[in-house]
Amino acid sequence: MAILKIARMGHPILRQVAQPVEDATSPEIRRLLADMVETMGDADGTGLAAPQVYAPLRVVVYFVTEARAGKDQAAVPLTSLINPIITPIGEEIAYDWEGCLSVPDMVGIVPRHTRIRLQAETPEGKPIDAMIEGFHARVLQHECDHLDGILYPQRMDDLSLLIFREELRHGVPEKAKRLLAPSA
Ligand code: NI
């Protein structure tokens, strides 16, 4: 296993559309996944897509802690997905903070679909077909965007809410509070 270098916003690898993986169970993919998990842990991230470590392949790893999962949502253990495809279900959108290891020290308020269908393969080559909601759905949309060369600031509709995490000590912007308020 190895800790890999993480590409930062502006590097061309992060703008590429990643290639599908032909054999999810190959030793190369197993090694890549192990390195991605180690790199994500070292960088204290919650998700990592292969293009972020200079591997232009459709592979993501992530987890969701109980604290981030939110009310009525279960935590998600460390998960590896090969060739994930997500499809929005319904029109509902929610706003929440996101950060990204490729956009260090910053956070932004990003609109995402609240419900999605996930189709993917496991590292054992088994198919997944599931309905995903809430913060888990947000993490998947963020990670799958990386596979299409998209970073979260490109999904924002108000760039005044793209800020340095450290500056949150001065308080959360009023606009952000309004967007984060649960809709009645
Ligand atoms: Ni990211």
Tab-separated table of C-alpha atoms and ligand atoms in Angstrom:
chain	number	residue	atom	x	y	z
A	1	MET	CA	0.000	0.000	0.000
A	2	ALA	CA	1.073	3.544	-0.558
A	3	ILE	CA	-0.048	7.069	0.157
A	4	LEU	CA	-0.590	8.739	-3.206
A	5	LYS	CA	-0.279	12.371	-4.217
A	6	ILE	CA	-3.628	14.147	-4.562
A	7	ALA	CA	-4.240	16.351	-7.616
A	8	ARG	CA	-5.498	19.858	-6.908
A	9	MET	CA	-8.075	21.937	-8.742
A	10	GLY	CA	-6.550	23.183	-11.989
A	11	HIS	CA	-4.636	19.984	-12.793
A	12	PRO	CA	-5.894	18.639	-16.161
A	13	ILE	CA	-6.448	15.115	-14.750
A	14	LEU	CA	-9.375	16.542	-12.763
A	15	ARG	CA	-11.057	17.784	-15.965
A	16	GLN	CA	-10.891	14.439	-17.802
A	17	VAL	CA	-13.719	11.970	-18.226
A	18	ALA	CA	-12.427	8.773	-16.574
A	19	GLN	CA	-12.434	5.417	-18.370
A	20	PRO	CA	-14.647	2.464	-17.362
A	21	VAL	CA	-12.885	-0.420	-15.602
A	22	GLU	CA	-12.995	-3.664	-17.589
A	23	ASP	CA	-12.318	-6.081	-14.721
A	24	ALA	CA	-13.348	-4.847	-11.271
A	25	THR	CA	-11.581	-7.818	-9.664
A	26	SER	CA	-8.158	-7.362	-11.287
A	27	PRO	CA	-5.040	-7.097	-9.088
A	28	GLU	CA	-4.389	-3.600	-10.471
A	29	ILE	CA	-7.779	-2.368	-9.268
A	30	ARG	CA	-7.351	-4.117	-5.909
A	31	ARG	CA	-4.019	-2.314	-5.442
A	32	LEU	CA	-5.480	1.025	-6.579
A	33	LEU	CA	-8.366	0.666	-4.089
A	34	ALA	CA	-6.001	-0.178	-1.222
A	35	ASP	CA	-3.851	2.863	-2.041
A	36	MET	CA	-6.926	5.108	-2.351
A	37	VAL	CA	-8.232	3.978	1.052
A	38	GLU	CA	-4.838	4.612	2.635
A	39	THR	CA	-4.527	8.007	0.934
A	40	MET	CA	-8.038	9.049	1.977
A	41	GLY	CA	-7.313	8.064	5.584
A	42	ASP	CA	-4.012	9.927	5.628
A	43	ALA	CA	-5.655	13.065	4.207
A	44	ASP	CA	-8.630	12.788	6.602
A	45	GLY	CA	-11.102	12.714	3.703
A	46	THR	CA	-14.548	11.132	3.513
A	47	GLY	CA	-14.358	10.238	-0.169
A	48	LEU	CA	-11.827	9.910	-2.959
A	49	ALA	CA	-12.175	9.291	-6.694
A	50	ALA	CA	-9.397	7.660	-8.733
A	51	PRO	CA	-8.739	10.739	-10.942
A	52	GLN	CA	-7.776	12.623	-7.754
A	53	VAL	CA	-4.783	10.271	-7.452
A	54	TYR	CA	-3.912	10.543	-11.171
A	55	ALA	CA	-5.674	7.286	-12.168
A	56	PRO	CA	-8.251	8.175	-14.869
A	57	LEU	CA	-10.551	5.243	-14.019
A	58	ARG	CA	-14.180	5.038	-12.842
A	59	VAL	CA	-13.419	4.031	-9.249
A	60	VAL	CA	-14.443	5.722	-5.976
A	61	VAL	CA	-14.044	5.029	-2.248
A	62	TYR	CA	-15.972	6.758	0.558
A	63	PHE	CA	-17.710	6.396	3.881
A	64	VAL	CA	-20.310	8.403	5.789
A	65	THR	CA	-20.033	8.863	9.548
A	66	GLU	CA	-23.126	8.714	11.735
A	67	ALA	CA	-22.658	12.424	12.515
A	68	ARG	CA	-22.733	13.388	8.814
A	69	ALA	CA	-25.437	10.903	7.809
A	70	GLY	CA	-28.066	12.987	9.590
A	71	LYS	CA	-31.317	12.112	11.250
A	72	ASP	CA	-33.021	8.872	10.217
A	73	GLN	CA	-29.977	7.903	8.138
A	74	ALA	CA	-27.525	5.138	8.839
A	75	ALA	CA	-23.764	5.594	8.712
A	76	VAL	CA	-22.138	4.038	5.636
A	77	PRO	CA	-19.039	1.885	6.207
A	78	LEU	CA	-15.992	2.212	3.982
A	79	THR	CA	-17.268	1.415	0.480
A	80	SER	CA	-15.475	0.872	-2.834
A	81	LEU	CA	-17.398	1.211	-6.100
A	82	ILE	CA	-16.337	0.358	-9.624
A	83	ASN	CA	-18.053	1.951	-12.644
A	84	PRO	CA	-20.742	3.726	-10.597
A	85	ILE	CA	-23.696	5.242	-12.445
A	86	ILE	CA	-26.104	7.529	-10.637
A	87	THR	CA	-29.533	8.644	-11.799
A	88	PRO	CA	-31.545	11.303	-9.948
A	89	ILE	CA	-34.932	10.205	-8.593
A	90	GLY	CA	-37.469	13.019	-8.520
A	91	GLU	CA	-36.848	16.753	-8.562
A	92	GLU	CA	-36.017	17.439	-4.908
A	93	ILE	CA	-32.795	19.368	-4.260
A	94	ALA	CA	-31.055	20.083	-0.943
A	95	TYR	CA	-28.188	22.420	-0.034
A	96	ASP	CA	-25.307	21.483	2.249
A	97	TRP	CA	-21.615	22.086	2.820
A	98	GLU	CA	-19.061	20.125	0.812
A	99	GLY	CA	-15.312	20.044	0.833
A	100	CYS	CA	-12.871	18.199	-1.412
A	101	LEU	CA	-9.298	16.965	-0.990
A	102	SER	CA	-8.564	18.498	-4.418
A	103	VAL	CA	-9.807	21.915	-3.240
A	104	PRO	CA	-7.882	22.131	0.042
A	105	ASP	CA	-9.001	24.290	2.964
A	106	MET	CA	-12.233	25.392	1.277
A	107	VAL	CA	-15.902	24.547	1.703
A	108	GLY	CA	-18.968	25.500	-0.287
A	109	ILE	CA	-22.734	25.194	-0.217
A	110	VAL	CA	-23.727	22.854	-3.047
A	111	PRO	CA	-27.179	21.906	-4.347
A	112	ARG	CA	-27.628	18.151	-4.884
A	113	HIS	CA	-30.447	15.732	-5.614
A	114	THR	CA	-31.776	14.244	-2.385
A	115	ARG	CA	-32.545	10.823	-3.906
A	116	ILE	CA	-30.618	8.874	-6.507
A	117	ARG	CA	-30.416	5.406	-7.980
A	118	LEU	CA	-26.933	3.900	-7.743
A	119	GLN	CA	-25.742	1.174	-10.087
A	120	ALA	CA	-22.174	-0.061	-9.714
A	121	GLU	CA	-19.927	-3.063	-9.237
A	122	THR	CA	-18.240	-4.135	-6.015
A	123	PRO	CA	-14.506	-4.989	-5.980
A	124	GLU	CA	-15.706	-8.620	-5.969
A	125	GLY	CA	-17.431	-7.996	-9.311
A	126	LYS	CA	-20.967	-8.156	-7.876
A	127	PRO	CA	-23.603	-5.747	-9.200
A	128	ILE	CA	-25.177	-3.109	-6.943
A	129	ASP	CA	-28.527	-1.472	-7.691
A	130	ALA	CA	-29.818	0.669	-4.851
A	131	MET	CA	-31.842	3.743	-3.954
A	132	ILE	CA	-29.778	6.210	-1.919
A	133	GLU	CA	-30.944	9.283	0.020
A	134	GLY	CA	-29.678	12.230	2.005
A	135	PHE	CA	-26.010	12.910	2.762
A	136	HIS	CA	-25.026	9.508	1.343
A	137	ALA	CA	-26.572	10.569	-1.990
A	138	ARG	CA	-24.639	13.856	-1.787
A	139	VAL	CA	-21.295	12.086	-1.277
A	140	LEU	CA	-21.993	9.808	-4.248
A	141	GLN	CA	-22.910	12.728	-6.515
A	142	HIS	CA	-19.705	14.530	-5.470
A	143	GLU	CA	-17.492	11.471	-6.068
A	144	CYS	CA	-19.154	10.472	-9.354
A	145	ASP	CA	-18.768	14.060	-10.622
A	146	HIS	CA	-14.989	13.568	-10.271
A	147	LEU	CA	-15.289	10.722	-12.812
A	148	ASP	CA	-16.743	13.193	-15.307
A	149	GLY	CA	-14.176	15.923	-14.678
A	150	ILE	CA	-16.443	18.067	-12.479
A	151	LEU	CA	-15.483	19.633	-9.123
A	152	TYR	CA	-18.060	20.819	-6.567
A	153	PRO	CA	-17.538	24.572	-7.164
A	154	GLN	CA	-18.862	23.954	-10.704
A	155	ARG	CA	-22.127	22.721	-9.148
A	156	MET	CA	-22.590	25.762	-6.914
A	157	ASP	CA	-25.207	28.366	-7.767
A	158	ASP	CA	-23.816	31.046	-5.406
A	159	LEU	CA	-20.031	31.402	-5.344
A	160	SER	CA	-20.228	33.850	-2.426
A	161	LEU	CA	-20.746	30.655	-0.406
A	162	LEU	CA	-17.366	29.221	-1.477
A	163	ILE	CA	-15.156	30.100	1.481
A	164	PHE	CA	-12.067	29.110	3.407
A	165	ARG	CA	-13.067	26.705	6.177
A	166	GLU	CA	-11.022	28.723	8.684
A	167	GLU	CA	-13.109	31.836	8.030
A	168	LEU	CA	-16.208	30.033	9.299
A	169	ARG	CA	-14.920	31.096	12.722
A	170	HIS	CA	-16.404	34.502	11.888
A	171	GLY	CA	-19.802	32.853	11.551
A	172	VAL	CA	-21.832	31.064	8.904
A	173	PRO	CA	-23.028	33.444	6.135
A	174	GLU	CA	-26.723	34.355	6.515
A	175	LYS	CA	-27.446	33.135	2.967
A	176	ALA	CA	-25.966	29.753	3.879
A	177	LYS	CA	-28.123	29.543	7.001
A	178	ARG	CA	-31.237	30.188	4.912
A	179	LEU	CA	-30.305	27.498	2.374
A	180	LEU	CA	-29.480	24.980	5.108
A	181	ALA	CA	-32.744	25.554	6.956
A	182	PRO	CA	-34.984	22.519	6.531
A	183	SER	CA	-37.821	23.427	4.181
A	184	ALA	CA	-41.266	23.379	5.764
B	1	NI	NI	-13.834	15.695	-4.142
